[in-house]
GROMACS .gro file of C-alpha atoms in nm:
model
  162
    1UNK     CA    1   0.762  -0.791  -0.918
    2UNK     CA    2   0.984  -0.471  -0.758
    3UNK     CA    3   0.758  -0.277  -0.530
    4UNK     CA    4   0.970   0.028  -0.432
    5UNK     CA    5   0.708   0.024  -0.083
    6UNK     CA    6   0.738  -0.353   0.010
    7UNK     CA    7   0.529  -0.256   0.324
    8UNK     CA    8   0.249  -0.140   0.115
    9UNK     CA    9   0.000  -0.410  -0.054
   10UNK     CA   10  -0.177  -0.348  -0.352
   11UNK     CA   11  -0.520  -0.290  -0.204
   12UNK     CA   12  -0.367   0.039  -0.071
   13UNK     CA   13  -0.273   0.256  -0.326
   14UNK     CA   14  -0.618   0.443  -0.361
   15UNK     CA   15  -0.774   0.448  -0.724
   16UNK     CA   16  -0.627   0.323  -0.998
   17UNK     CA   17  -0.599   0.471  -1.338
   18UNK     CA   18  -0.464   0.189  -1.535
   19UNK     CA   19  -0.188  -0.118  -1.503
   20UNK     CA   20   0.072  -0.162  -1.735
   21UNK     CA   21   0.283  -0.478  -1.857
   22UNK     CA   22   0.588  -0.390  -1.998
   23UNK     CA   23   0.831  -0.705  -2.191
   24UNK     CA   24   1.153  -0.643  -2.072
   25UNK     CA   25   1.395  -0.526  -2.066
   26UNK     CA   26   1.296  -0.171  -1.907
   27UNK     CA   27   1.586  -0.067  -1.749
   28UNK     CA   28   1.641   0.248  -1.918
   29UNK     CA   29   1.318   0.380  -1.802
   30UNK     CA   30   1.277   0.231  -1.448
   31UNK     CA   31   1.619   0.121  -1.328
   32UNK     CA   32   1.848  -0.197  -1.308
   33UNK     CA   33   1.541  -0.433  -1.114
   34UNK     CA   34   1.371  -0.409  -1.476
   35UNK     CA   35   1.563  -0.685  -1.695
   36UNK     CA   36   1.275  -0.892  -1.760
   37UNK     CA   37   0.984  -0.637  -1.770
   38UNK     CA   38   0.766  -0.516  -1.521
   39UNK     CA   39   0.421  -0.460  -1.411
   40UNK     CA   40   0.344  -0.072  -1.426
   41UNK     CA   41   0.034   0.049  -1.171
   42UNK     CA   42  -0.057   0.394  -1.222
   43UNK     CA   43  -0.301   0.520  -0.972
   44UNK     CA   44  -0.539   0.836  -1.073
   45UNK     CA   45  -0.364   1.146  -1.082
   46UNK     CA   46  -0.570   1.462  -0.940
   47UNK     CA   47  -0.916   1.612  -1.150
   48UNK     CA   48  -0.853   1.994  -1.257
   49UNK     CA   49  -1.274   1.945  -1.403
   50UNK     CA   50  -1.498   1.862  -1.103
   51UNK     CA   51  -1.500   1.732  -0.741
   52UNK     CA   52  -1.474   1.385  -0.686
   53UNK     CA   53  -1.500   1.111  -0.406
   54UNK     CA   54  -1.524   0.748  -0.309
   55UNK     CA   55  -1.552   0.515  -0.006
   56UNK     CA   56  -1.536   0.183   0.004
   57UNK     CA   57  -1.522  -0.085   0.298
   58UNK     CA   58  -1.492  -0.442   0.327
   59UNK     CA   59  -1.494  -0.748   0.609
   60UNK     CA   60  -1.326  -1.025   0.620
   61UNK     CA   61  -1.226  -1.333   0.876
   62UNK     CA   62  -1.042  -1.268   1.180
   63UNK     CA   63  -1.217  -0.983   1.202
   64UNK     CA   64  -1.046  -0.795   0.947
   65UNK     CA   65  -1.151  -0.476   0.854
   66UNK     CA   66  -1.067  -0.255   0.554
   67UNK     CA   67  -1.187   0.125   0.508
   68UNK     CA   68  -1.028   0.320   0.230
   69UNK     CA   69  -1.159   0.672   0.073
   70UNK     CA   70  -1.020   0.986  -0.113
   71UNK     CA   71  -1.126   1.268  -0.287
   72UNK     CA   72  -1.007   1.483  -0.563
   73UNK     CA   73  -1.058   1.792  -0.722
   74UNK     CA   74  -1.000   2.175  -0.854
   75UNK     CA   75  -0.821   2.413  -0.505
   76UNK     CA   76  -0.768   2.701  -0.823
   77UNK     CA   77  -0.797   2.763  -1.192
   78UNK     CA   78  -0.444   2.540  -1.222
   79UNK     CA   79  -0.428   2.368  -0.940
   80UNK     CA   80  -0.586   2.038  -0.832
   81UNK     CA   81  -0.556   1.820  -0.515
   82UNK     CA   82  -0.585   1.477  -0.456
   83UNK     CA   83  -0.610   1.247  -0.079
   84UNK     CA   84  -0.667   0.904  -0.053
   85UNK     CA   85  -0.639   0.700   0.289
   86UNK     CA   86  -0.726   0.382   0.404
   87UNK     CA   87  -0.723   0.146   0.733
   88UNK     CA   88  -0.700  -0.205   0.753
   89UNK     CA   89  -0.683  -0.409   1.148
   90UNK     CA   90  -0.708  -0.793   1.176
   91UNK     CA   91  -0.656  -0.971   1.447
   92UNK     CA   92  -0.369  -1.251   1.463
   93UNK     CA   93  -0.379  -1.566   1.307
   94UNK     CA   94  -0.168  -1.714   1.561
   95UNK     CA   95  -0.286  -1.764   1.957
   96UNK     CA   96   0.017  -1.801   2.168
   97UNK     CA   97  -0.037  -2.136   2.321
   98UNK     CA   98   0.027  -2.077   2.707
   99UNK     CA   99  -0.257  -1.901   2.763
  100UNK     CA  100  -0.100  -1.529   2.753
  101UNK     CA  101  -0.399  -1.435   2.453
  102UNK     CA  102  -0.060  -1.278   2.261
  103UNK     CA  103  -0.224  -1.318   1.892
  104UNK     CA  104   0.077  -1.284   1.626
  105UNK     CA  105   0.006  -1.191   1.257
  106UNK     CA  106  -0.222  -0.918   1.412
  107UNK     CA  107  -0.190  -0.623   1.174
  108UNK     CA  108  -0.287  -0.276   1.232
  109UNK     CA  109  -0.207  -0.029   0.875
  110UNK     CA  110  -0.289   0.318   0.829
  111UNK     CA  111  -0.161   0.485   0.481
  112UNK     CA  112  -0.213   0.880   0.420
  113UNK     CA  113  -0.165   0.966   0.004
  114UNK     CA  114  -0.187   1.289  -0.128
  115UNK     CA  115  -0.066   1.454  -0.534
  116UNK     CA  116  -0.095   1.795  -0.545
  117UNK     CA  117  -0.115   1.903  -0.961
  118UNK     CA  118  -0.054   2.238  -1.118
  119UNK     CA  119  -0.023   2.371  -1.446
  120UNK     CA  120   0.227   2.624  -1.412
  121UNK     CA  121   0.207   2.730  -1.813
  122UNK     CA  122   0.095   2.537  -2.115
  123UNK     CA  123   0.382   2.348  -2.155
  124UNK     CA  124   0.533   2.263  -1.774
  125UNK     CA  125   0.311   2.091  -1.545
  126UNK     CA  126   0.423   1.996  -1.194
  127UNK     CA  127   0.274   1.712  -0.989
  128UNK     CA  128   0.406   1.697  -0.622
  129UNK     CA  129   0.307   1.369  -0.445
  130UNK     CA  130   0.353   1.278  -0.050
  131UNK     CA  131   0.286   0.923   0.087
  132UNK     CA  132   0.288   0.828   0.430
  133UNK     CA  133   0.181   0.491   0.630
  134UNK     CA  134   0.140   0.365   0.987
  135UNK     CA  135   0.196  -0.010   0.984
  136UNK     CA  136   0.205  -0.241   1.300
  137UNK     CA  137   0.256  -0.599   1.242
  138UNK     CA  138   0.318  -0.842   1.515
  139UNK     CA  139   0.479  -1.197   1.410
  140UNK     CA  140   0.643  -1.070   1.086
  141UNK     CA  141   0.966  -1.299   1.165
  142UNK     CA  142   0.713  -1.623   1.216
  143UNK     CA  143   0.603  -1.532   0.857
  144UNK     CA  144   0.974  -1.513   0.743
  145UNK     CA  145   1.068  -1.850   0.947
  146UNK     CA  146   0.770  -2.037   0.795
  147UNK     CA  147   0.956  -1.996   0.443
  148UNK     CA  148   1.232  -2.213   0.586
  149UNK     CA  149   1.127  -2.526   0.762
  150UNK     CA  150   1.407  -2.580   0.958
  151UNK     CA  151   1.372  -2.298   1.104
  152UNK     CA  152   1.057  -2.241   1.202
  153UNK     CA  153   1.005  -2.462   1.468
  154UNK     CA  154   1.333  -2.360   1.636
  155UNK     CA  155   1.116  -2.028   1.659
  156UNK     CA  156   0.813  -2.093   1.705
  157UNK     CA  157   0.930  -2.319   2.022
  158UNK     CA  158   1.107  -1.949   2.117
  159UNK     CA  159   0.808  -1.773   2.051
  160UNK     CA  160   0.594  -2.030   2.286
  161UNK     CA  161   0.845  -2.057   2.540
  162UNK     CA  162   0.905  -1.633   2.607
   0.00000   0.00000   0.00000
């Protein structure tokens, strides 16, 4: 599945409105990376009617934490406004071995959304959207070394010894 934001995982897109499955091939409508089909995910586009808002937290092992929350609604008669953020921090899966208390796979993510909508006459509507995230990962190459065995030990030997 393309992701055009590889850094970004599912869980943080804010709400969804629905999720499509296309059957390929889509490439006239979303590029060359849609031969086979693809998996459309549509997230909620900004209320003109009312004012709207969620939160929503979670915990998990190595004390992860997860904190997301937006809100939507009418700024004018044809204009709406949506923000969603979230935060996510876990602590490493990894303890280096010698003692230094250097935790790798630690991961630290902040993500800022926002879709500004206005109906500029009957027929043109414009929807202006801005995305932003914060991540900090430590150990992302022990991740990508673990994929290939022979590799991996070469670096996690590195990783130990520095």
């Amino acid at each position: 599945v393309y992701r055009n934001r590889n850094g970004v995982a599912l869980t943080d897109l804010g709400e969804l409105d629905r999720i499509e499955v296309l059957r390929g091939p889509q490439g006239t409508l979303f590029g060359k990376n849609a031969s086979a089909g693809l998996i459309h995910i549509i997230t909620k586009a900004p209320d003109m009617a009312e004012l709207d808002a969620y939160v929503q937290g979670s915990y998990g092992n190595y004390d992860e934490y997860n904190l997301a929350g937006g809100i939507t609604g009418p700024v004018s008669d044809n204009t709406a406004l949506r923000l969603d953020a979230s935060w996510t921090q876990r602590d490493g899966l990894i303890e280096d071995a010698l003692g230094s208390g250097t935790q790798y796979n630690a991961r630290a993510r902040y993500l800022l959304r926002g879709q500004l909508f206005s109906e500029i006459t009957d027929d043109l509507d414009l929807l202006r959207r801005a995305f932003r995230q914060w991540p900090a990962q430590s150990g992302e190459q022990l991740v990508r070394a673990a994929r290939q065995p022979v590799f991996s030990s070469i670096l996690l030997l590195g990783l130990l010894v520095a």
